[in-house]
XYZ file of C-alpha atoms in Angstrom:
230
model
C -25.240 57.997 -152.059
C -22.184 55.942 -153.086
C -22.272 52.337 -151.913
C -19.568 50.429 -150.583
C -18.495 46.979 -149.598
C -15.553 46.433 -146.164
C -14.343 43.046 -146.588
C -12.537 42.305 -143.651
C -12.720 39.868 -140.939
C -11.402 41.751 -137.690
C -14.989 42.851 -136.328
C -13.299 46.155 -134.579
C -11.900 47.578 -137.560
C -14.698 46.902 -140.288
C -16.937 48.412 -137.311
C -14.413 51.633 -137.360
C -14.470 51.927 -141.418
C -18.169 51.680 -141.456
C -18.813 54.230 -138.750
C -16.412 56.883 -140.465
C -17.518 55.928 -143.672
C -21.168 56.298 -142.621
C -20.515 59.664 -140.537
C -19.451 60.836 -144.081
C -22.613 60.082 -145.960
C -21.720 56.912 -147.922
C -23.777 53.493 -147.720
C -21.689 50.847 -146.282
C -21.773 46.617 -146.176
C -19.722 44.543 -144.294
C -18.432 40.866 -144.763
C -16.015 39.007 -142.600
C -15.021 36.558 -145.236
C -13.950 36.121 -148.461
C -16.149 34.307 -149.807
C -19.533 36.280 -148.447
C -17.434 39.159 -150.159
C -17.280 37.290 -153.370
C -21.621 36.810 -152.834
C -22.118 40.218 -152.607
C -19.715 41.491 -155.283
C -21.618 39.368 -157.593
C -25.313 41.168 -156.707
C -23.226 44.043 -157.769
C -24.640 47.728 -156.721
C -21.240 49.141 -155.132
C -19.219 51.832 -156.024
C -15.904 51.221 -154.515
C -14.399 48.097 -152.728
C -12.033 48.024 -149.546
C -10.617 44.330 -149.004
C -8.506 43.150 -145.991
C -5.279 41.418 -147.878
C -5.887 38.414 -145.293
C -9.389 36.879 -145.402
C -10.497 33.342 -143.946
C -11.822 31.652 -147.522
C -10.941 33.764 -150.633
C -7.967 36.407 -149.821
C -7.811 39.485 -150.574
C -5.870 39.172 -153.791
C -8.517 36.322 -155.369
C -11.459 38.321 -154.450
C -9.747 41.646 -156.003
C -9.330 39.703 -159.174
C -12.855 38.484 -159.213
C -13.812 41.697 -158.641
C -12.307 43.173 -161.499
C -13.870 40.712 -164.097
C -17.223 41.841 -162.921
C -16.538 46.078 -162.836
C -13.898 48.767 -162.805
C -14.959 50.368 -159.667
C -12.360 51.177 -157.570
C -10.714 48.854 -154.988
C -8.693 49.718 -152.138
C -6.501 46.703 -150.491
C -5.684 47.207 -146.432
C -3.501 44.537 -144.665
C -1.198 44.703 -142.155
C 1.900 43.308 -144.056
C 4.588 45.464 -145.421
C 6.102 43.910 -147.779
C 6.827 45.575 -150.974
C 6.136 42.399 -152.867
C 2.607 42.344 -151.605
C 1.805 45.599 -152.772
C 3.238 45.311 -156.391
C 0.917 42.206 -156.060
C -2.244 44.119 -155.273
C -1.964 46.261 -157.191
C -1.179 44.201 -160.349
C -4.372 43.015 -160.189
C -5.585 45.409 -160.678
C -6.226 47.654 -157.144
C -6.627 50.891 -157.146
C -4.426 51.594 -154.157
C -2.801 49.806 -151.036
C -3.042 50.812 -147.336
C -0.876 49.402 -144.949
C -2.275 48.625 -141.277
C -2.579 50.831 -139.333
C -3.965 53.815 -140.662
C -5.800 56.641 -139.612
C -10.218 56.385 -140.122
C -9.364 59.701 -142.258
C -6.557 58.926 -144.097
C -8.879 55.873 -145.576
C -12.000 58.475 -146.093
C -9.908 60.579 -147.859
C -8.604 58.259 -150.001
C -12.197 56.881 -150.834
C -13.609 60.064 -151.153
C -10.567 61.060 -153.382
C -10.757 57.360 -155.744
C -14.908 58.033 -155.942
C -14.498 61.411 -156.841
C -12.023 60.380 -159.867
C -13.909 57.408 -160.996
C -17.648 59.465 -160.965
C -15.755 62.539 -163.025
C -14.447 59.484 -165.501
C -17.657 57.584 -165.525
C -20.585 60.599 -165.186
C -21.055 61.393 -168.707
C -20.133 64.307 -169.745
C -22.311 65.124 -172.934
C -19.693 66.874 -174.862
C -17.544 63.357 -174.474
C -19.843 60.900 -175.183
C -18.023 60.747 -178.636
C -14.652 61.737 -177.636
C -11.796 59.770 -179.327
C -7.850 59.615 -178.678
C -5.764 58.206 -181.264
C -1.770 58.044 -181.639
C 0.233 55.298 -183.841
C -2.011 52.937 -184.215
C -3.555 53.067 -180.269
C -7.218 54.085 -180.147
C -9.044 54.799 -177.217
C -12.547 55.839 -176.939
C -13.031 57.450 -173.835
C -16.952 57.400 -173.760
C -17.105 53.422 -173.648
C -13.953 53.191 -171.977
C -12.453 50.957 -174.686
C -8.824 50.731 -176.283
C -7.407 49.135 -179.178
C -3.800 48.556 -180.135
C -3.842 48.001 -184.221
C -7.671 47.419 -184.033
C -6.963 44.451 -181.501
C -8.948 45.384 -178.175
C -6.963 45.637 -175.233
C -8.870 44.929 -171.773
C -7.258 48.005 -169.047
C -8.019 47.869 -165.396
C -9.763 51.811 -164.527
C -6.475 52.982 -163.223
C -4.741 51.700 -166.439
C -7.085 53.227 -168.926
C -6.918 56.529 -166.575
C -3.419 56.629 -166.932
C -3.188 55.873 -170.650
C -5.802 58.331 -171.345
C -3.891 60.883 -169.200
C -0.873 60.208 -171.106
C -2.373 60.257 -174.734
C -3.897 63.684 -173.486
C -0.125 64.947 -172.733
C 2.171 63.651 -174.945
C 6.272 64.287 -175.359
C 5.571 65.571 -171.857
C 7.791 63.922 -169.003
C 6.101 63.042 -165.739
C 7.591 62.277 -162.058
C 6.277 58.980 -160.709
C 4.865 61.664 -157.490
C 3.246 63.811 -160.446
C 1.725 60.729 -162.225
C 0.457 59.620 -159.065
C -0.917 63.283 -157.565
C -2.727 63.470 -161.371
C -3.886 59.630 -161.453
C -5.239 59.203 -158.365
C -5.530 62.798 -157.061
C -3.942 62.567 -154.011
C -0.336 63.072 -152.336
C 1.721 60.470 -153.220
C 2.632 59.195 -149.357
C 5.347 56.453 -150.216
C 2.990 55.079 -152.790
C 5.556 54.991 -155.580
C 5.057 51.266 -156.557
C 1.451 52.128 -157.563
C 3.100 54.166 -160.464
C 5.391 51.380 -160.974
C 3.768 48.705 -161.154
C 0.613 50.545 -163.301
C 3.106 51.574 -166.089
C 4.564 47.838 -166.272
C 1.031 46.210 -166.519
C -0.073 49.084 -169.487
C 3.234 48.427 -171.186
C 2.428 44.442 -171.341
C -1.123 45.587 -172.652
C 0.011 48.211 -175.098
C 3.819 47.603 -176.315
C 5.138 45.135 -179.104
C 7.624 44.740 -176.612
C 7.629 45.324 -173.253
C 11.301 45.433 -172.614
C 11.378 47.761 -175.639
C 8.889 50.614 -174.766
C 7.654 52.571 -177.889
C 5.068 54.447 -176.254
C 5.907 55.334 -172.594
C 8.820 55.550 -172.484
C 11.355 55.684 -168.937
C 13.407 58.545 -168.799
C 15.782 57.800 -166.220
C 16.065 59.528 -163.118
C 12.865 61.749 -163.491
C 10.240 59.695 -165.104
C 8.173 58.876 -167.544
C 7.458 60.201 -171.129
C 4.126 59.544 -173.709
C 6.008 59.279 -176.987
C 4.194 60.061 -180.374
């Protein structure tokens, strides 16, 4: 049973994640605060995160960042505000995805069920894997220990960066819509979620490039996408 940690300090709605959450069979723990969040992330044990943006103590965006130097599990930020700048925000820390208040119970359990389903297929071991490695001009990734290199320097990726690298090493010269990229990263419908792509492909270019500004690798191709070059 996957295990998962609501951070989020309107009682109502944590009680309404928790109960649909629960109705379909996962294992859930709430805190109202930031900083009981922070407590708990650090016992460890939990296999995907969903963090209110606003929080009394740490916010939402410190406590995703703490989260991510302890695991890659996924994280899903919820807040009411809209603003696009929040979002690219989020998610350049490294979240896995962004809801915007309010949602629908299912749209959120489909979206869990969808980011736990992705994350257990990339983490679950397949045997004929454990050895499996991707390498193009001078980028090495070894998909078993979820490690990467960039001329034998070790580059640390957020799980929805090394996904997406990985995907793109896996299908090279091939050129992806941001709505593809996103239906194949995260295996969903893209619903307005276009930043996500965005601001991913910025963050692995600063991780991956000589220069950012000067793509080698993934390359924009304007008007439809994005290209793996090798």
């Amino acid at each position: 049973m996957s295990k998962i940690l609501v951070v989020e300090d309107e009682a109502a709605i944590a009680e309404l994640e928790r109960d649909y959450l629960e109705l379909n069979g996962y294992e859930v723990v709430i805190a109202d605060n930031g900083n009981d969040g922070l407590k708990l992330v650090k016992e460890g044990g939990f296999d995907l995160f969903i963090l209110d943006l606003m929080l009394p103590g740490m916010d939402g965006f410190d406590l995703c960042r703490a989260i991510r130097s302890e695991c890659d599990a996924p994280v899903l930020m919820v807040s009411a505000k809209k603003d696009e700048i929040d979002k690219i925000h989020g998610l350049g820390l490294g979240a896995d995805d962004y809801i915007t208040k309010p949602f629908s119970p299912s749209e959120l359990v489909a979206r869990v069920k969808a980011h736990l389903a992705r994350y257990e297929r990339l983490t679950g071991g397949n045997v004929r894997e454990t050895s499996s490695v991707l390498e193009v001009r001078g980028i090495r990734v070894d998909k078993s220990s979820r490690k990467v290199w960039v001329n034998d320097e070790e580059r640390i990726l957020t799980g929805k960066e090394f996904d997406m690298l990985v995907f793109f090493m896996e299908n090279p010269n091939v050129v992806f819509t941001k709505d593809e990229l996103f239906r194949k990263i995260w295996s969903m419908d893209s619903v307005g979620d276009i930043a996500t792509v965005t601001v991913h492909i910025q963050k692995l270019r600063e991780k991956i490039e000589l220069d950012s500004s000067k793509p080698q690798y993934i390359e924009t191709i304007w008007g439809v996408g994005y290209r793996f070059t090798v």
